[in-house]
Tab-separated table of C-alpha atoms in Angstrom:
chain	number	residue	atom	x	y	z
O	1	UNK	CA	10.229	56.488	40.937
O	2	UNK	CA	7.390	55.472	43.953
O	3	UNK	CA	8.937	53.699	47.199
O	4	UNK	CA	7.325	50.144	45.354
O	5	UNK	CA	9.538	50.634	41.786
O	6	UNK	CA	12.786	49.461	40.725
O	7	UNK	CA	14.683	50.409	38.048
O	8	UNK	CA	15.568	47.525	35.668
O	9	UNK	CA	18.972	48.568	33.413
O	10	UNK	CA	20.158	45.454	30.957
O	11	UNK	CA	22.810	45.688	28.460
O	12	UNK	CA	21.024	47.730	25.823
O	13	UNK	CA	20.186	50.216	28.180
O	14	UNK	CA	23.703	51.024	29.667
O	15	UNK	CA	25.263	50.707	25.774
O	16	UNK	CA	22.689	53.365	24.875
O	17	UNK	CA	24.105	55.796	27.510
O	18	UNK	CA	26.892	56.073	25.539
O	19	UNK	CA	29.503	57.021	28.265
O	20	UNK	CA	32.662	57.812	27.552
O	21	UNK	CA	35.885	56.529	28.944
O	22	UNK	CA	36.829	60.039	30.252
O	23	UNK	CA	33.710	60.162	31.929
O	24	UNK	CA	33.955	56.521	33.488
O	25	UNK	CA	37.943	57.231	34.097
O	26	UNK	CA	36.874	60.038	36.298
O	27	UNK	CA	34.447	58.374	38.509
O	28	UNK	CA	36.464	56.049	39.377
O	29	UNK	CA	39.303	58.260	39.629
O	30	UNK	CA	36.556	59.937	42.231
O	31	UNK	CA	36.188	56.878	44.258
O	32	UNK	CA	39.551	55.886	44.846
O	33	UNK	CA	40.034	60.258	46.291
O	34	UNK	CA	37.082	59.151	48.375
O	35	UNK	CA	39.165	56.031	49.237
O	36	UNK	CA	42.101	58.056	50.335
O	37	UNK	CA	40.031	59.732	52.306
O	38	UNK	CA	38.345	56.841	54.590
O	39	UNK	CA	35.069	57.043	53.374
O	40	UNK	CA	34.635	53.715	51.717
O	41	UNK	CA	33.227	50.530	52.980
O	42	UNK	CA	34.714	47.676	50.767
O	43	UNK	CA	34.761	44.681	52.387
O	44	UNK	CA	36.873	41.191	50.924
O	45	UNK	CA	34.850	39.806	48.486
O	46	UNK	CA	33.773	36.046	49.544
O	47	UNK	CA	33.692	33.362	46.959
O	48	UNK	CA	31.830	30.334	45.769
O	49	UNK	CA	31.518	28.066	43.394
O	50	UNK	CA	29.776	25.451	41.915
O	51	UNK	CA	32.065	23.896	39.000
O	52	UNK	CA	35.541	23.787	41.169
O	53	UNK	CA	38.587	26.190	40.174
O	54	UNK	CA	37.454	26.744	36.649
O	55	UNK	CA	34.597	28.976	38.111
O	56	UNK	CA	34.007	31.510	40.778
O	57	UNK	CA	30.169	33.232	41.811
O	58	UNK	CA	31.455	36.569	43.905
O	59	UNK	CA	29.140	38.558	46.645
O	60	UNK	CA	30.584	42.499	46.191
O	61	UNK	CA	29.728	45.357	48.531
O	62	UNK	CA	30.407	48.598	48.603
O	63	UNK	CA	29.151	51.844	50.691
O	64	UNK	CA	31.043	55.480	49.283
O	65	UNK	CA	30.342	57.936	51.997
O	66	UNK	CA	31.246	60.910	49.645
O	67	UNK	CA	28.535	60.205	47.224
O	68	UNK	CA	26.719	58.436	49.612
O	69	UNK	CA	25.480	55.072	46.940
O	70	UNK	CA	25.734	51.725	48.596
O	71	UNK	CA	25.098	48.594	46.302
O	72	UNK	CA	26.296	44.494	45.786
O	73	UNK	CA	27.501	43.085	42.526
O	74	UNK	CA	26.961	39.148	42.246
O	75	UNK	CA	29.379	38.489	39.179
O	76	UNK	CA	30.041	34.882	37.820
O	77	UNK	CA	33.135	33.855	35.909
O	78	UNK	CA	32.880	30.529	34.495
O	79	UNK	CA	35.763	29.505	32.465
O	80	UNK	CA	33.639	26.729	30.618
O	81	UNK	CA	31.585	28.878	29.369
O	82	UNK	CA	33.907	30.013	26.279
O	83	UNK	CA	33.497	26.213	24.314
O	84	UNK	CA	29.555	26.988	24.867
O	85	UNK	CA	29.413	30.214	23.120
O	86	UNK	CA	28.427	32.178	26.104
O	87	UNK	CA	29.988	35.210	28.044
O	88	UNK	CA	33.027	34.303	30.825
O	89	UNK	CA	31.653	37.160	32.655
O	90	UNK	CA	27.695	37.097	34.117
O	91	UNK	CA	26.392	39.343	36.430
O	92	UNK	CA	23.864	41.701	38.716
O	93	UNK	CA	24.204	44.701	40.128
O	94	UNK	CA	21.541	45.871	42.809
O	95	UNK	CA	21.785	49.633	43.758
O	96	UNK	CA	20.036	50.482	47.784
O	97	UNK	CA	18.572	53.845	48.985
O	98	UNK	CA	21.166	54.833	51.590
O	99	UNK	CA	18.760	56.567	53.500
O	100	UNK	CA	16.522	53.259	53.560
O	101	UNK	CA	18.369	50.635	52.244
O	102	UNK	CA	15.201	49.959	49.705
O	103	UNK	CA	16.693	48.222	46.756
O	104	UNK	CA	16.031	50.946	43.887
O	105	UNK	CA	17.751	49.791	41.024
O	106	UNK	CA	19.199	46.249	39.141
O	107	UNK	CA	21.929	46.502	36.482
O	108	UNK	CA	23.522	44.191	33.999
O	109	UNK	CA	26.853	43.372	36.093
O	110	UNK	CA	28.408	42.129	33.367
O	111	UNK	CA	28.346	45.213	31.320
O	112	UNK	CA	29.626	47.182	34.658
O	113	UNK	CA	32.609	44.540	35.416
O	114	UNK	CA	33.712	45.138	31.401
O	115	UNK	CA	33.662	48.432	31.758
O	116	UNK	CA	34.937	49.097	35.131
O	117	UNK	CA	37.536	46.593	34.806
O	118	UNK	CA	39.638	48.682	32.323
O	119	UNK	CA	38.344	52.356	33.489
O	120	UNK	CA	41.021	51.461	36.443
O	121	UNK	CA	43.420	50.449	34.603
O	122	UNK	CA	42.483	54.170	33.187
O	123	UNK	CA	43.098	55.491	36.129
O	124	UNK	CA	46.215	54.090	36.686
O	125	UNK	CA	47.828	55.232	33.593
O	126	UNK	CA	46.551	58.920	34.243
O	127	UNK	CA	49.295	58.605	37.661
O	128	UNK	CA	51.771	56.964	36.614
O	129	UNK	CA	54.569	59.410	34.717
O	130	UNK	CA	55.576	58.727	31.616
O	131	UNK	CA	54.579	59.135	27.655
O	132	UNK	CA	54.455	55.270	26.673
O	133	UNK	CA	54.687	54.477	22.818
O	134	UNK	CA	54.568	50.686	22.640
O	135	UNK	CA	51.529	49.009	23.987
O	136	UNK	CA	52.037	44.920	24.692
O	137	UNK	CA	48.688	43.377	25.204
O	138	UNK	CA	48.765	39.619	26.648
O	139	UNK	CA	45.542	37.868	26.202
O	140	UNK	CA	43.019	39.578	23.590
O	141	UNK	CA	39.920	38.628	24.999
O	142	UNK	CA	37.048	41.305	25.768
O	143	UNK	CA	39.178	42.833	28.454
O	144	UNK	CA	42.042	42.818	26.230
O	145	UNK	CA	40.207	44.753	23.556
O	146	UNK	CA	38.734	47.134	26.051
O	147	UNK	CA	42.043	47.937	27.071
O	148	UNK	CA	43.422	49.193	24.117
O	149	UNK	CA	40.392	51.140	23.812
O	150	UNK	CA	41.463	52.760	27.164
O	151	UNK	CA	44.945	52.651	26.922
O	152	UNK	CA	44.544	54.624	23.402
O	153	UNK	CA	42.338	57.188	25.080
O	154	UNK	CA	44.595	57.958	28.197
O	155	UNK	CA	47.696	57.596	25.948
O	156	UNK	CA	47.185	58.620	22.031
O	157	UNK	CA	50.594	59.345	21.870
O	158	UNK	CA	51.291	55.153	21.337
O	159	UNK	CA	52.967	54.490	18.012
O	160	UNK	CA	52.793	50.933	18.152
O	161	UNK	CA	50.643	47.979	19.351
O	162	UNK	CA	51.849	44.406	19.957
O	163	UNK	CA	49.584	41.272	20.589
O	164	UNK	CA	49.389	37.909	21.660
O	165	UNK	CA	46.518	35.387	22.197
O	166	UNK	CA	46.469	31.609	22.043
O	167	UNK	CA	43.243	31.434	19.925
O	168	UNK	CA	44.053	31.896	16.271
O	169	UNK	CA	42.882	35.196	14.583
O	170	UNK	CA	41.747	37.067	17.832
O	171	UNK	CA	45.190	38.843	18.408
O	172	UNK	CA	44.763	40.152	14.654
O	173	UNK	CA	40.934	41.177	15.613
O	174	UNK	CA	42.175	43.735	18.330
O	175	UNK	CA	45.015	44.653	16.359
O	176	UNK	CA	42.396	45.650	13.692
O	177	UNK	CA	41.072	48.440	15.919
O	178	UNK	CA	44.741	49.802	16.489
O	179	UNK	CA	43.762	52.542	13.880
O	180	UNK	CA	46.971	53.727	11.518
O	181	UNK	CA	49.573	52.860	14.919
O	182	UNK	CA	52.519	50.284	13.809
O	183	UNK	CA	50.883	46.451	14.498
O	184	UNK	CA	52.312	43.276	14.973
O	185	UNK	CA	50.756	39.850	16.213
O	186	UNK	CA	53.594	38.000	18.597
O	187	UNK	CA	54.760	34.585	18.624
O	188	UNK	CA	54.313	34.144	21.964
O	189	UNK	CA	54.115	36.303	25.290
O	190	UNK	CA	57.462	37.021	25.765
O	191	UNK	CA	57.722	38.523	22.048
O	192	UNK	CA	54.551	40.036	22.800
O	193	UNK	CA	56.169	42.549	25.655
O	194	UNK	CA	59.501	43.005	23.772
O	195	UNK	CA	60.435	46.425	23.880
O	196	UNK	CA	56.556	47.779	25.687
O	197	UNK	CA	57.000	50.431	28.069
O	198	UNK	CA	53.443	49.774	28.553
O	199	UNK	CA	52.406	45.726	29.141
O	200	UNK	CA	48.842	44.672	29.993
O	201	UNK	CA	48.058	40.830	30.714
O	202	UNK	CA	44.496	40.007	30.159
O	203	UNK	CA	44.055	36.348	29.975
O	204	UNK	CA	41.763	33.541	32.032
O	205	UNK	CA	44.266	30.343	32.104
O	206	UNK	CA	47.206	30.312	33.586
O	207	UNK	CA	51.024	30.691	31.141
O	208	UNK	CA	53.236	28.639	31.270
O	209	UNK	CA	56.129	29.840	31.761
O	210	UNK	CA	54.974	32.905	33.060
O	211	UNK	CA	57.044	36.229	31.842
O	212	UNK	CA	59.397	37.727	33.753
O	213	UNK	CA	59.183	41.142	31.668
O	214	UNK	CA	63.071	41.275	31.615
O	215	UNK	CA	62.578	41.980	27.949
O	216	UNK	CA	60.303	44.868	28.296
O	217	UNK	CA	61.294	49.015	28.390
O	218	UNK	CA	63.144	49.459	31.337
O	219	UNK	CA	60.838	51.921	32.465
O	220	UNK	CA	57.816	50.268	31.268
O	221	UNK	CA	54.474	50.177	33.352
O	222	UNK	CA	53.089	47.016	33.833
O	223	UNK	CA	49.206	46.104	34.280
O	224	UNK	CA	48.628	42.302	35.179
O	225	UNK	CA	44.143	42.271	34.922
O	226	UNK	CA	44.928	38.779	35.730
O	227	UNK	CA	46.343	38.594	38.895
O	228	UNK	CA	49.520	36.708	38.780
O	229	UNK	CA	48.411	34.370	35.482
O	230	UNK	CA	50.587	35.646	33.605
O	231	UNK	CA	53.381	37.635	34.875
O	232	UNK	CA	56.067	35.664	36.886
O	233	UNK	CA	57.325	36.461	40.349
O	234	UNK	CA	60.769	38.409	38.944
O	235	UNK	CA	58.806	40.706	37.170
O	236	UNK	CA	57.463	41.230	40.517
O	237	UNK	CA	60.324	41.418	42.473
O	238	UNK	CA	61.889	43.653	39.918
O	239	UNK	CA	59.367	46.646	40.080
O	240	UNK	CA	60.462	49.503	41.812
O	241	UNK	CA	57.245	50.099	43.106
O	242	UNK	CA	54.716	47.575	43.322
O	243	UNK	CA	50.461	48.955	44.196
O	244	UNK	CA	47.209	47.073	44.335
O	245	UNK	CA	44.190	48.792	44.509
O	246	UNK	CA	42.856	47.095	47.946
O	247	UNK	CA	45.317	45.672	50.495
O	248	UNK	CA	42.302	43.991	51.983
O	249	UNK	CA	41.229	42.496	49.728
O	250	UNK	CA	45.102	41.246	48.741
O	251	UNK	CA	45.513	40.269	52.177
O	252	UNK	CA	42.227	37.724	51.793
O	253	UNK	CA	43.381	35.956	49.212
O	254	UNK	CA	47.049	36.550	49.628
O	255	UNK	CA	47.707	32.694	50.016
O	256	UNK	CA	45.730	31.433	47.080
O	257	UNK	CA	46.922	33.944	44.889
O	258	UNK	CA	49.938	35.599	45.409
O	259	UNK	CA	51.631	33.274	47.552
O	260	UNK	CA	55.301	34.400	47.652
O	261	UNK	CA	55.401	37.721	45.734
O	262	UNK	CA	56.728	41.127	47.581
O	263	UNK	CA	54.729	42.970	49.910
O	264	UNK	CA	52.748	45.587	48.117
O	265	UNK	CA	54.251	49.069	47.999
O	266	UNK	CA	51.015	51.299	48.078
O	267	UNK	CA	47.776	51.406	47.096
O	268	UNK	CA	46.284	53.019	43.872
O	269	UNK	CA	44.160	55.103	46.313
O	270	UNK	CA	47.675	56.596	47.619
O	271	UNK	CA	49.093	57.140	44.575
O	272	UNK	CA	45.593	59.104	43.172
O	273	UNK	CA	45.308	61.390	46.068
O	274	UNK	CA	49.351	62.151	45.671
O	275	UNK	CA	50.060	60.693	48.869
O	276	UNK	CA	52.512	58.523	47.026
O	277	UNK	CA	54.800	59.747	44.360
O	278	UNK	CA	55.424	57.044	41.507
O	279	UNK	CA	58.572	56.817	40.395
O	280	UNK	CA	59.128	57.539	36.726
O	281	UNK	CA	62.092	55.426	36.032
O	282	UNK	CA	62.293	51.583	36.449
O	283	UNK	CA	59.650	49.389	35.947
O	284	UNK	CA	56.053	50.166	37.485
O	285	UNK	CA	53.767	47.530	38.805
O	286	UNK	CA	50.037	47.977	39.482
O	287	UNK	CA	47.834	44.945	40.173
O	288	UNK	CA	44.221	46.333	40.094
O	289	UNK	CA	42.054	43.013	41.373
O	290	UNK	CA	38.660	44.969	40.759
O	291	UNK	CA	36.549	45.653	43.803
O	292	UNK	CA	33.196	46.040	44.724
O	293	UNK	CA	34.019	50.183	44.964
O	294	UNK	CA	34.472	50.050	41.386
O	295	UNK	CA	31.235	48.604	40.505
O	296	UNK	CA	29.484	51.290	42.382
O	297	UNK	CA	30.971	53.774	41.604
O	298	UNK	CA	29.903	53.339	37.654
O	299	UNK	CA	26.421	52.102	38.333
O	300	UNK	CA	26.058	55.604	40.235
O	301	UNK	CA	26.664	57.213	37.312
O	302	UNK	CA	24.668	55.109	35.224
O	303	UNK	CA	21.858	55.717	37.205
O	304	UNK	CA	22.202	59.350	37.269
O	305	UNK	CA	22.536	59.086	33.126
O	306	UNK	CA	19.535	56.767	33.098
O	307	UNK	CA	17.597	58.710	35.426
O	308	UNK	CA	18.319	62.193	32.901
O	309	UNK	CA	17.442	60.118	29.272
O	310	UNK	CA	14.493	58.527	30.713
O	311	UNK	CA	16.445	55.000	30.295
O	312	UNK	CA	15.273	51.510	31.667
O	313	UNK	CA	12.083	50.282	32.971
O	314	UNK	CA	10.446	50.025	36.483
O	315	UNK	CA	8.847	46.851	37.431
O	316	UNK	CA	7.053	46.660	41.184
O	317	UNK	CA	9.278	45.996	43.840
O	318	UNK	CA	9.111	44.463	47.060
């Protein structure tokens, strides 16, 4: 690639590499080590929007010394766009020389947010003790079927797979990929989690009533991808140790979001680099809110996959 080329990568491209989740577990596992270490720039992501609550536009940064790749993501997530037929999720990644800061690379971000979004989640389960058996997945969505996907592959041990999802048929759908495990679509959230010692919460609109996860494994681990949509503040207040993966980014949108919940425990940084032990009885809570390090992370090795297969095109730029 010339200093007047950029690499153009849509979602064709990045399906075609074919990466695994072990190999997208581990580079985020990698970023979160460099993390621990101080050697990540990840600023609070600002927002905007231009269709009121029901949509956000979000401006991501990241610089990872270790590797040394700096890059943005500008991600959309428009709730409306479900009764149209289009994606919830749209988005750009743009990849910089850190030498130069010459822009050297654009990237579906919506293929890197899917992925990403449940590669953490990945990572969490790889440090938090514990065999789980019974998977409870809340909100069956893209992210919800992604996570089984992951959850499977860090955990093949699970016997059993619950689901729940407001939209007729779609809990059955992700069910359907559960291979031979023990399946059963819920009546509602709370059935949903009955039992789980591992819950994941995937949805986009708030529950009401939340769940307070009372009914879950005592020891279960429990994954809200939604913030606090759908888990409500006991099951909070009841974990014995509660991480996000960015207290900055918590702290930024602590009032619009989590208003009234615990202060955070650790970070998932801490726990990766063993700085924090998890406990392995009682129940675990880890609120991963996706950030910008994330993003990078993957489309780093994406380009590096790319760059090997001879992937993408280059179009003239500046």
């Amino acid at each position: 690639m010339s200093d007047d080329q950029m690499l153009v990568l849509n979602r064709a491209d990045l399906v075609g590499l074919g990466l695994s989740w072990a190999e997208i577990i581990d580079v985020l596992e990698d970023a979160f080590l460099q993390k621990s270490r101080g050697l990540v720039q990840n600023p609070p992501k600002p927002k905007v929007t231009s269709r009121g609550d029901s949509a956000f536009i979000h401006a991501m940064p990241a610089y990872l010394g270790g590797s040394d790749r700096i890059g943005i993501k500008w991600v959309a997530g428009y709730e409306g766009n479900h009764a149209k037929g289009l994606p919830y999720i749209y988005g750009a990644v743009i990849m910089n020389d850190a030498e130069t800061g010459r822009p050297i690379a654009l990237l579906d971000g919506g293929w890197i947010t899917e992925m990403r979004t449940p590669g953490v989640s990945g990572v969490t389960m790889r440090h938090v003790p514990g065999d789980p058996k019974h998977l409870a997945i809340v909100g069956c969505g893209l992210q919800g079927r992604r996570h089984l996907e992951v959850a499977l592959e860090v955990h093949p041990g699970l016997t059993r797979v619950t689901a729940y999802d407001y939209v007729d048929g779609v809990a059955q759908k992700l069910l359907d990929n559960a291979g031979d495990r023990a399946t059963r679509v819920a009546d509602s959230p709370t059935d949903a989690v009955e039992g789980a010692d591992l819950v994941i919460t995937t949805i986009t609109v708030p529950l009401e009533p939340k769940i307070d996860c009372a009914n879950t494994d005592p020891n279960a681990l429990l994954l809200p991808v939604d913030y606090a949509d759908a888990m409500a503040q006991a099951a909070f207040d009841g974990a014995v140790i509660y991480s996000v993966d960015d207290p900055g980014q918590y702290n930024s949108v602590i009032d619009m979001y989590f208003s009234g919940l615990p202060k955070p425990t650790t970070d998932l940084a801490s726990v990766v680099s063993g700085k924090v032990e998890v406990p392995t009885t009682g129940r675990r809570m880890f609120l991963n809110m996706g950030i910008a390090m994330d993003d990078i992370a993957l489309s780093s090795l994406v380009l590096e996959r790319a760059a090997a297969a001879g992937v993408g095109r280059y179009i003239e730029f500046p």
